[in-house]
JSON list of C-alpha atoms in Angstrom, two decimals:
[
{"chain": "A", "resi": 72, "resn": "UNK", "atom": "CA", "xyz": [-225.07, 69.06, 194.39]},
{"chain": "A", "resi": 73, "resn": "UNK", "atom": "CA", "xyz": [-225.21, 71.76, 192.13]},
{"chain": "A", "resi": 74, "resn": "UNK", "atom": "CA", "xyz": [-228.12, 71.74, 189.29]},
{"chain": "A", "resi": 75, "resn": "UNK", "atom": "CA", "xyz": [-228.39, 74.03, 186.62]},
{"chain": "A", "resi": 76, "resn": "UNK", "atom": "CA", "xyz": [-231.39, 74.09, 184.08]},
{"chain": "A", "resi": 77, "resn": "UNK", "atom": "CA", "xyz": [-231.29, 75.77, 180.70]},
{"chain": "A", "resi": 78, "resn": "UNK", "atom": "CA", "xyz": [-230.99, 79.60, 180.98]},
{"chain": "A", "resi": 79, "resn": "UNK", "atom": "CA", "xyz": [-234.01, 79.96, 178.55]},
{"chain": "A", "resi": 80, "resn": "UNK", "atom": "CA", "xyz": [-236.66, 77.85, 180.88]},
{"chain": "A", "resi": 81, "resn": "UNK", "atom": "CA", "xyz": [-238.68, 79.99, 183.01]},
{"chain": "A", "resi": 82, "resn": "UNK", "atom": "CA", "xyz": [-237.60, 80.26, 186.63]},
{"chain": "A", "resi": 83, "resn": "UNK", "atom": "CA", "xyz": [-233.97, 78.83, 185.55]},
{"chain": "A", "resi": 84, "resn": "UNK", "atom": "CA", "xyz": [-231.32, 78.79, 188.15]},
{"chain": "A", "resi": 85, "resn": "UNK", "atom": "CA", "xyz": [-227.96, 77.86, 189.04]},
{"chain": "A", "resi": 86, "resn": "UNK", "atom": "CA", "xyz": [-227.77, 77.20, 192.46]},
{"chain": "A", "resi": 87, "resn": "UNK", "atom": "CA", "xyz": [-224.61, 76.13, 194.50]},
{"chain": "A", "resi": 88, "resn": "UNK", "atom": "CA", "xyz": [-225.29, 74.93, 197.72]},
{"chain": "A", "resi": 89, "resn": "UNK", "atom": "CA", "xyz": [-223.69, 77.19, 200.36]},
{"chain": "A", "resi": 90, "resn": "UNK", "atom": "CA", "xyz": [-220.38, 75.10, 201.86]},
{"chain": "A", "resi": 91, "resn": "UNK", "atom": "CA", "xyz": [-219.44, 74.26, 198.13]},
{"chain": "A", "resi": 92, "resn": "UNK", "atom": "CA", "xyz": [-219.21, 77.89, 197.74]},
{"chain": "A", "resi": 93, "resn": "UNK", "atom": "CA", "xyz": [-217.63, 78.30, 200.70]},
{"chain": "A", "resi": 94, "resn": "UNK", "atom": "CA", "xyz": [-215.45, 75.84, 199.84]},
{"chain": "A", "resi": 95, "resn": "UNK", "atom": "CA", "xyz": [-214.52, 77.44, 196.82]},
{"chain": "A", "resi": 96, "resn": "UNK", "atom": "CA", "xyz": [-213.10, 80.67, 198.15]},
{"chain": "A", "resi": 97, "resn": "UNK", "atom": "CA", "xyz": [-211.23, 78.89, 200.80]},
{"chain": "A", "resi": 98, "resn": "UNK", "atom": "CA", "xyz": [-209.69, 77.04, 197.62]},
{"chain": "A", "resi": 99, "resn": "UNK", "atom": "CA", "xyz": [-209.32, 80.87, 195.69]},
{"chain": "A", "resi": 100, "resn": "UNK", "atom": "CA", "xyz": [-207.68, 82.42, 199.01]},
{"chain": "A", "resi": 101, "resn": "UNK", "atom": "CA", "xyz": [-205.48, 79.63, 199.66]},
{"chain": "A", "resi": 102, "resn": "UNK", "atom": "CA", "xyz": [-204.60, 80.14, 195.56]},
{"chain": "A", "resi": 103, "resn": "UNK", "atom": "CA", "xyz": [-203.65, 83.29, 196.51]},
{"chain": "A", "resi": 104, "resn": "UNK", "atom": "CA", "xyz": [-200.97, 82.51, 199.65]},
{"chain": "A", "resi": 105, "resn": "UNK", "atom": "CA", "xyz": [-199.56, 79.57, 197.49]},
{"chain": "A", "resi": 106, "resn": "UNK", "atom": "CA", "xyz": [-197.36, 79.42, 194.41]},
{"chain": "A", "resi": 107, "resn": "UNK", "atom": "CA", "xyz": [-195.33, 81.72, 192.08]},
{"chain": "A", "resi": 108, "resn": "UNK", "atom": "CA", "xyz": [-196.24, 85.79, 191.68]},
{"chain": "A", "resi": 109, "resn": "UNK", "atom": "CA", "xyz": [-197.64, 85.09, 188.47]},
{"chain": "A", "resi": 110, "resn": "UNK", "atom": "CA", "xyz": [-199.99, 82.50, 190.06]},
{"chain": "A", "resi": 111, "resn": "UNK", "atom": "CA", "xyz": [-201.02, 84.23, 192.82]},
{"chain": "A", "resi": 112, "resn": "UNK", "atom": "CA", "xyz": [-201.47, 87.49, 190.05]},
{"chain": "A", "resi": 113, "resn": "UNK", "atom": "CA", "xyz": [-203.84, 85.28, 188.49]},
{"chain": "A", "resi": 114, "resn": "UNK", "atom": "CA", "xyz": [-205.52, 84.47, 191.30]},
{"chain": "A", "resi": 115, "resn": "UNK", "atom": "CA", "xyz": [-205.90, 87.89, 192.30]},
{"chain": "A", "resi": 116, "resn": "UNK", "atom": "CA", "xyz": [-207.80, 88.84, 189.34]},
{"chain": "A", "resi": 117, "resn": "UNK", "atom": "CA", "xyz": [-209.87, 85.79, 189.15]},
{"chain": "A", "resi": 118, "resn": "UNK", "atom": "CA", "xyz": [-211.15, 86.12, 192.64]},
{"chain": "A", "resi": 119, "resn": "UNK", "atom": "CA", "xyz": [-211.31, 89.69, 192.79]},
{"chain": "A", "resi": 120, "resn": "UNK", "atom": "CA", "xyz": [-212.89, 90.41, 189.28]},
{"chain": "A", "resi": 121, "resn": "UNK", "atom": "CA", "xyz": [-215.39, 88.23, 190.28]},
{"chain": "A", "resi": 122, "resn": "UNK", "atom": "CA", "xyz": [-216.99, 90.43, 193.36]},
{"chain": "A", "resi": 123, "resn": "UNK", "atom": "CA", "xyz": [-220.27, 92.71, 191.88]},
{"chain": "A", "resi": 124, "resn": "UNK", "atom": "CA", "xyz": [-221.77, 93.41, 195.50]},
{"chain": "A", "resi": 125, "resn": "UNK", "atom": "CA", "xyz": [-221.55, 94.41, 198.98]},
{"chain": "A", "resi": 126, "resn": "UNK", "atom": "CA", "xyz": [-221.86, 90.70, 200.08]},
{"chain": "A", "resi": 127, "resn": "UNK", "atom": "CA", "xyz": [-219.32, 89.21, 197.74]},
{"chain": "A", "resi": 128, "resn": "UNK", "atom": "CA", "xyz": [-217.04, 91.94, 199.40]},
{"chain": "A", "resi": 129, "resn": "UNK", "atom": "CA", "xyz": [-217.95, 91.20, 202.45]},
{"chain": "A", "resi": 130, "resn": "UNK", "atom": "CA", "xyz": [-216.70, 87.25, 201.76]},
{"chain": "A", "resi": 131, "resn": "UNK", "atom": "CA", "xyz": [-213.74, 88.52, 200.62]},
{"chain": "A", "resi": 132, "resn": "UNK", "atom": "CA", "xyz": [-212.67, 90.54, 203.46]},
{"chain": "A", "resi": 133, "resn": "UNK", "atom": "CA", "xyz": [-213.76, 87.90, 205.80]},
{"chain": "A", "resi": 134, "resn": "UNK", "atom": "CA", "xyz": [-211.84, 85.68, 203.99]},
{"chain": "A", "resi": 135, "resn": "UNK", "atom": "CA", "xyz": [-208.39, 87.60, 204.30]},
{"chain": "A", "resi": 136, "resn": "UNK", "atom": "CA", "xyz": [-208.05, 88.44, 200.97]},
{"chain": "A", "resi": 137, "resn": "UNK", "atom": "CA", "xyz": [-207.80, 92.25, 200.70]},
{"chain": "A", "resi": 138, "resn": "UNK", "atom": "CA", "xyz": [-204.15, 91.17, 202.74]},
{"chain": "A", "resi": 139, "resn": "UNK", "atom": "CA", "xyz": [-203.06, 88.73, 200.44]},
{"chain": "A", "resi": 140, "resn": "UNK", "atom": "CA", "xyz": [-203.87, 90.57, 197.45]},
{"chain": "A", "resi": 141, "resn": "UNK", "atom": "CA", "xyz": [-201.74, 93.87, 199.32]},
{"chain": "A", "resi": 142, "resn": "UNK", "atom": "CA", "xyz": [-198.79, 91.67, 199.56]},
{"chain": "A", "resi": 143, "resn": "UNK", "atom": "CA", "xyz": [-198.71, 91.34, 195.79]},
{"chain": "A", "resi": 144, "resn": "UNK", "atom": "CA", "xyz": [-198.44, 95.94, 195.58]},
{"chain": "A", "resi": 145, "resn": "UNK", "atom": "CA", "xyz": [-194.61, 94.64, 197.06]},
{"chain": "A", "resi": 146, "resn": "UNK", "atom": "CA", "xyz": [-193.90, 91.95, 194.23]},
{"chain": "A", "resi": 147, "resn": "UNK", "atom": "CA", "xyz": [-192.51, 93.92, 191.08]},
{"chain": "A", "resi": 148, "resn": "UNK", "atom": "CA", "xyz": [-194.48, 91.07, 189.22]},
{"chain": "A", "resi": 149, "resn": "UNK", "atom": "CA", "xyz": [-197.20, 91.17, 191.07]},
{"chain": "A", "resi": 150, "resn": "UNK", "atom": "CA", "xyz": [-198.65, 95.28, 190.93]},
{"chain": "A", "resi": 151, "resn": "UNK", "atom": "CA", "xyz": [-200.27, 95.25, 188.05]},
{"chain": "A", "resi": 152, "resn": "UNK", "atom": "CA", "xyz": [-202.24, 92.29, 189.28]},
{"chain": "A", "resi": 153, "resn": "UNK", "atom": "CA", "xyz": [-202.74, 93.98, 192.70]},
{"chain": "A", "resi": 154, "resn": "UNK", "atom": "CA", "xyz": [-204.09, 96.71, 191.41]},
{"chain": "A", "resi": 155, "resn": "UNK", "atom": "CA", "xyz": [-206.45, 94.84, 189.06]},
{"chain": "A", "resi": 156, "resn": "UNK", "atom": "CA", "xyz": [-207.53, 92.98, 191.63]},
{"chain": "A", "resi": 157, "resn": "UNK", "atom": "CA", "xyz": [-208.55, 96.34, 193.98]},
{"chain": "A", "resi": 158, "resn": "UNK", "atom": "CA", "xyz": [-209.74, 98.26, 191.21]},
{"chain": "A", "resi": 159, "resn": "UNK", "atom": "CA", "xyz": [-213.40, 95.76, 191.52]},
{"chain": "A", "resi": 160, "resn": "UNK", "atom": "CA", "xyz": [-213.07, 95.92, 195.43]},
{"chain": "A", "resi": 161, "resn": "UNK", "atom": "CA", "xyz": [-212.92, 99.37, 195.76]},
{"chain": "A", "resi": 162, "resn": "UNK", "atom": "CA", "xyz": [-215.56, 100.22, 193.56]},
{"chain": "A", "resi": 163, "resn": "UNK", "atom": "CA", "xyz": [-217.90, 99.10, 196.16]},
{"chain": "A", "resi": 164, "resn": "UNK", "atom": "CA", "xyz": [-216.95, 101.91, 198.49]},
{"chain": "A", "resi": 165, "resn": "UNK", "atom": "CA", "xyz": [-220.07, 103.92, 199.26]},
{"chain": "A", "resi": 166, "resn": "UNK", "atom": "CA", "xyz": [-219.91, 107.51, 200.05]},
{"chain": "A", "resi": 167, "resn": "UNK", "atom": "CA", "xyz": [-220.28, 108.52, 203.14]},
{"chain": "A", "resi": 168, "resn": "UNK", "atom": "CA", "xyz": [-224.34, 108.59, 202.96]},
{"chain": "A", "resi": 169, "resn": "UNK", "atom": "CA", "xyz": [-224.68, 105.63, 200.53]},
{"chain": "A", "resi": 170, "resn": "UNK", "atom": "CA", "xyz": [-225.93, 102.24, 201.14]},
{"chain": "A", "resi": 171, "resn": "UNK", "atom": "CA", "xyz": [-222.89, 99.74, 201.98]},
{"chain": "A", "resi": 172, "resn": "UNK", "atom": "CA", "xyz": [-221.14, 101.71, 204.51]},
{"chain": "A", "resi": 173, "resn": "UNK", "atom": "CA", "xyz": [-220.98, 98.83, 206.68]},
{"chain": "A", "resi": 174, "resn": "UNK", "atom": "CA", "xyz": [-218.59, 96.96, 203.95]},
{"chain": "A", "resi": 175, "resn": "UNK", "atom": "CA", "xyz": [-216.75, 99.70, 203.28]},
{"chain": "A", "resi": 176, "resn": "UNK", "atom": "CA", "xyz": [-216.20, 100.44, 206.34]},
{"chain": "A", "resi": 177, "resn": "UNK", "atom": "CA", "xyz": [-214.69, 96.95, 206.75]},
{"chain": "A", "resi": 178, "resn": "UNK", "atom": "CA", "xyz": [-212.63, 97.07, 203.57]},
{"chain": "A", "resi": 179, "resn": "UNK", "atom": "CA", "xyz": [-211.39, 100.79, 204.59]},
{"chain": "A", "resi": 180, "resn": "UNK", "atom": "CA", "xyz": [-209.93, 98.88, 207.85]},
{"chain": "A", "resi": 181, "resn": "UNK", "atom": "CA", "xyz": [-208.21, 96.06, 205.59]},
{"chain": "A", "resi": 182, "resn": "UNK", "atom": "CA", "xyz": [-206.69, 98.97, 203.38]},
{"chain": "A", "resi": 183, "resn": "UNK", "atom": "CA", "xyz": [-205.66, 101.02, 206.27]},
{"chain": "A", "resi": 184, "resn": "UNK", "atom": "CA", "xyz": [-204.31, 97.33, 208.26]},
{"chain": "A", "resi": 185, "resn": "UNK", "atom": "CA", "xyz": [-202.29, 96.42, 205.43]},
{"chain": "A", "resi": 186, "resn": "UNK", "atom": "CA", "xyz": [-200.83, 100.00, 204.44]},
{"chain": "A", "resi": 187, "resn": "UNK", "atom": "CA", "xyz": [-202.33, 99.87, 200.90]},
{"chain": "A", "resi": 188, "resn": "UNK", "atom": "CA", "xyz": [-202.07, 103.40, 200.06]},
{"chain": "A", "resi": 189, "resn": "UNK", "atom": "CA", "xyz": [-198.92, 104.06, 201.52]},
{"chain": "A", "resi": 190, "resn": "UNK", "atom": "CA", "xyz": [-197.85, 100.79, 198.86]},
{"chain": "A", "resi": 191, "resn": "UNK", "atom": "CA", "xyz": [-199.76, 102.79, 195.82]},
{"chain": "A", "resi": 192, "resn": "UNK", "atom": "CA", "xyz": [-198.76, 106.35, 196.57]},
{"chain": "A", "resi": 193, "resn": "UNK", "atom": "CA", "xyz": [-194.85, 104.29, 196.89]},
{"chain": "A", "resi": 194, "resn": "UNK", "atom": "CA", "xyz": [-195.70, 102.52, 193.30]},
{"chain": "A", "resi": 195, "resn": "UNK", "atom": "CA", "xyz": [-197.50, 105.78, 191.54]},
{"chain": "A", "resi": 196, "resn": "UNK", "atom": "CA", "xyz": [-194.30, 107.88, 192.62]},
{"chain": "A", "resi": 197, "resn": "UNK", "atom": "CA", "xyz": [-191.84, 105.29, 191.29]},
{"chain": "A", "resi": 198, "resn": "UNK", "atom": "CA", "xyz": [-190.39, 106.58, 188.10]},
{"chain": "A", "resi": 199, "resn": "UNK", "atom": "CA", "xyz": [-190.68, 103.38, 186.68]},
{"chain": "A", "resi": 200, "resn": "UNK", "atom": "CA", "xyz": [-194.11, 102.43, 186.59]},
{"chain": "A", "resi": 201, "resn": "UNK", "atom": "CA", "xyz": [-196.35, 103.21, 183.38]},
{"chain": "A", "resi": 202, "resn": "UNK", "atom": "CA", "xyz": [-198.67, 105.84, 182.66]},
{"chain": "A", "resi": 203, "resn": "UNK", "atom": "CA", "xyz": [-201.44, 103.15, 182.56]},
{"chain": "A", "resi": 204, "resn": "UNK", "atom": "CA", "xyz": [-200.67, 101.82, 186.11]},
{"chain": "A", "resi": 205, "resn": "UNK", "atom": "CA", "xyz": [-200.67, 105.09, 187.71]},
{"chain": "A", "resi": 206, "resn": "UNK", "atom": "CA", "xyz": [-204.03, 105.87, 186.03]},
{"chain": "A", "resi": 207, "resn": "UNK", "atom": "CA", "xyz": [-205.68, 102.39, 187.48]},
{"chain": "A", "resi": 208, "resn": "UNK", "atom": "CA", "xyz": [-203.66, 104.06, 190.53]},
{"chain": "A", "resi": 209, "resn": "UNK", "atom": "CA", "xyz": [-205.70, 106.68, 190.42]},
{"chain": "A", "resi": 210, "resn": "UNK", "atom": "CA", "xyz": [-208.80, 105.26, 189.71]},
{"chain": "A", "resi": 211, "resn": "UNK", "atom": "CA", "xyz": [-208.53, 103.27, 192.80]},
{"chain": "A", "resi": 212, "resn": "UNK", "atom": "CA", "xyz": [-207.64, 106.47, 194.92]},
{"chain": "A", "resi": 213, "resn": "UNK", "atom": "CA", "xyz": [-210.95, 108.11, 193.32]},
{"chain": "A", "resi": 214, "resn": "UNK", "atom": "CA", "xyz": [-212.92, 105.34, 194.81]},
{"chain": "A", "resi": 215, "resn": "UNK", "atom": "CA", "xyz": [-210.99, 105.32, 198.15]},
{"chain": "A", "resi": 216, "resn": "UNK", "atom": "CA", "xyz": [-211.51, 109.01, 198.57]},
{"chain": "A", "resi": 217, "resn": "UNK", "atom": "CA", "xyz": [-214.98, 108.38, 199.28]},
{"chain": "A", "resi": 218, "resn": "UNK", "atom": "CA", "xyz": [-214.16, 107.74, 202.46]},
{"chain": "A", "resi": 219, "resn": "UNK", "atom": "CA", "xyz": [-213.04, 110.63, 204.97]},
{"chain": "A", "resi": 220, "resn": "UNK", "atom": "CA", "xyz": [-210.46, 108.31, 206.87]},
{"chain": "A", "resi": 221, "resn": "UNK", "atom": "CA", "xyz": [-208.62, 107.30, 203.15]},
{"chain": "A", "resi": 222, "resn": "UNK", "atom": "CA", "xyz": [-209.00, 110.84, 201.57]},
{"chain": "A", "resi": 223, "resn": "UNK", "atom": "CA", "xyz": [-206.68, 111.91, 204.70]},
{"chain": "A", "resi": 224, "resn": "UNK", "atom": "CA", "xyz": [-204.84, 109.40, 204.37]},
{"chain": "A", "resi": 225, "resn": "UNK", "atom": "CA", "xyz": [-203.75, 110.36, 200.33]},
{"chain": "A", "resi": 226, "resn": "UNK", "atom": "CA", "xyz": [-203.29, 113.63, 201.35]},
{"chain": "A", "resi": 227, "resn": "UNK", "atom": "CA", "xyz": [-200.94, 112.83, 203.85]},
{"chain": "A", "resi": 228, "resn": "UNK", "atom": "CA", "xyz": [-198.59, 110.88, 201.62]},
{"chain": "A", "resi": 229, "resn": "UNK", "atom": "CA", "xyz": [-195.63, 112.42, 200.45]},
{"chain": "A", "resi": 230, "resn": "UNK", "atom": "CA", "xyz": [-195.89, 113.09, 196.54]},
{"chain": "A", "resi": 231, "resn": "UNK", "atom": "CA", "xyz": [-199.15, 111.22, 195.95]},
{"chain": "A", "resi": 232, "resn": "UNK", "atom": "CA", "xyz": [-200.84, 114.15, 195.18]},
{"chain": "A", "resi": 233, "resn": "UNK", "atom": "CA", "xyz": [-197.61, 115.87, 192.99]},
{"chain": "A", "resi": 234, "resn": "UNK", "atom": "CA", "xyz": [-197.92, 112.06, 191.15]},
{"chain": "A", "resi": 235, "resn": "UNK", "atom": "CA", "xyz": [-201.42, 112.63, 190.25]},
{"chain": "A", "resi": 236, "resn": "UNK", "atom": "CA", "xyz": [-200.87, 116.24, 188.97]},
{"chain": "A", "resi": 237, "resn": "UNK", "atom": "CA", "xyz": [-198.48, 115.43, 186.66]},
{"chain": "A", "resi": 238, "resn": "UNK", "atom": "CA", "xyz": [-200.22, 112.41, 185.37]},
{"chain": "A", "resi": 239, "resn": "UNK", "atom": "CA", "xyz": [-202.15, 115.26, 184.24]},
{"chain": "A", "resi": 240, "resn": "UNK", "atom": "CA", "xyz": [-199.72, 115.91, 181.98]},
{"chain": "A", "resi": 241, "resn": "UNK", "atom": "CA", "xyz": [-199.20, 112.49, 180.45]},
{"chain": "A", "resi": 242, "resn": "UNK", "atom": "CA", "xyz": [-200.05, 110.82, 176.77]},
{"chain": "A", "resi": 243, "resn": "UNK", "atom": "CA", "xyz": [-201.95, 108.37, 178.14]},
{"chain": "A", "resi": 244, "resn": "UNK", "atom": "CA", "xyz": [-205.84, 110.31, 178.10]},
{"chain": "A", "resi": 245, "resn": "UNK", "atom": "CA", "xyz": [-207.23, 107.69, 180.26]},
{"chain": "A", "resi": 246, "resn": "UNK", "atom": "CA", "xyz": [-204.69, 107.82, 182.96]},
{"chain": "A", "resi": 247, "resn": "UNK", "atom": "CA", "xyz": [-205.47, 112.23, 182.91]},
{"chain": "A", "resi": 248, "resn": "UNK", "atom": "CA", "xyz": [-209.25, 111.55, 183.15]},
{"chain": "A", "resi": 249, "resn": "UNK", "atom": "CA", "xyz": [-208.57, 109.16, 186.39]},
{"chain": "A", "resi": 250, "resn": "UNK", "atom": "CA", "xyz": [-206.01, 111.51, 187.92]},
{"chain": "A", "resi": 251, "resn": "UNK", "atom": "CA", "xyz": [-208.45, 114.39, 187.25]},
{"chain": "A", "resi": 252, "resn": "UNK", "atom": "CA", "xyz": [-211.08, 112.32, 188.94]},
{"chain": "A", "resi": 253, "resn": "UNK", "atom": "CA", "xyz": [-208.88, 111.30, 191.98]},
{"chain": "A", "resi": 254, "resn": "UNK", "atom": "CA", "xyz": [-208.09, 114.70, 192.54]},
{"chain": "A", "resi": 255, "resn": "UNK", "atom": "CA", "xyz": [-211.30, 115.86, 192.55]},
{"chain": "A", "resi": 256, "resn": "UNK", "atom": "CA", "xyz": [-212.81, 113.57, 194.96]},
{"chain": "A", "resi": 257, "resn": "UNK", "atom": "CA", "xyz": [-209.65, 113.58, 197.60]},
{"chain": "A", "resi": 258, "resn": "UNK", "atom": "CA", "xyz": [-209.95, 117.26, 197.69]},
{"chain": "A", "resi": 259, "resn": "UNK", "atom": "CA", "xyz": [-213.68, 117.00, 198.17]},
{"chain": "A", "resi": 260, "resn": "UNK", "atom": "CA", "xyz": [-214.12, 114.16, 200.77]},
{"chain": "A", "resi": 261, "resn": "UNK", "atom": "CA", "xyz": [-210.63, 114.86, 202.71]},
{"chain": "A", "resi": 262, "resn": "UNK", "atom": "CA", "xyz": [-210.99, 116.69, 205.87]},
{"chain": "A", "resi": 263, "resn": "UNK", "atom": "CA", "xyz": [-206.95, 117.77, 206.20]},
{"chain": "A", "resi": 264, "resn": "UNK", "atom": "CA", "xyz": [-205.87, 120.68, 203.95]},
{"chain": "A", "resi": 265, "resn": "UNK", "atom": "CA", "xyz": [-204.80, 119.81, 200.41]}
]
């Protein structure tokens, strides 16, 4: 059972024992297999805004839902929620000499498993997509640049890196300081020629 005591006693915690936790993300990852695109949106960003370190990332990978949250990047409904739900995810990437490789490591696998950047590059080079999409676009490429294996594989898709120069260009500031950032770090980390 789960006890909490008031957040202003000393030594106050909330503890959940282990298999109700468990329990819980099997109930979050079967949220996100289950129902309409808007629900399993939701879900996305529930569960996913949720992870703050290396061992809640770790669950979450274990727990299959770096896939589930992919197949959303195909739903027209469902990107904006996809990439919401990555943005937290890949934040956690370590550089190559950080602390955390092991996870990211792991989650590099997932992305590369479930063809994640090949779906973002596909969604950042679609004419329709917003300015503020293909700047949490390329926020999520900054992060996944850290890693040698996902800078490569950027630079290797066609127009991803024409799509983040001319978000240069856009109104949207926010969306130019991310593609800035993106291209920055791919060109840094990637090993292939840019």
């Amino acid at each position: 059972a789960a006890r909490s005591l008031s957040p202003n006693a000393p030594g106050s915690t909330t503890s959940v024992p282990h298999a109700v936790r468990a329990g819980l993300l099997d109930n979050n990852v079967l949220a996100l297999s289950t129902g309409t695109v808007q629900e399993r949106a939701q879900a996305a960003r529930r569960i996913c805004s949720r992870v703050s370190t290396h061992k809640d990332l770790s669950n979450l990978i274990a727990a299959g839902v770096v896939a589930r949250v992919a197949a959303l990047l195909s739903e027209p409904k469902g990107m904006d929620s996809a990439v919401d739900g990555l943005l937290p995810l890949c934040a956690l990437v370590a550089a190559d000499e950080d602390d955390g490789m092991k996870v990211s490591y792991s989650l590099c696998d997932e992305i590369e498993a479930h063809s994640i950047v090949e779906r973002l590059s596909a969604v950042l080079c679609w004419g329709s997509s917003t300015d503020d999409l293909k700047g949490r676009i390329a926020m999520l490429m900054f992060y996944m640049a850290k890693l040698h294996a996902l800078a490569n594989r950027i630079v290797r898709q066609d127009g991803a890196l024409k799509a983040l120069v001319q978000l240069l260009d856009c109104a949207d500031s926010s969306a130019n300081t991310s593609a800035a950032a993106a291209l920055a770090n791919i060109t840094y980390w990637s090993t292939e020629p840019v």
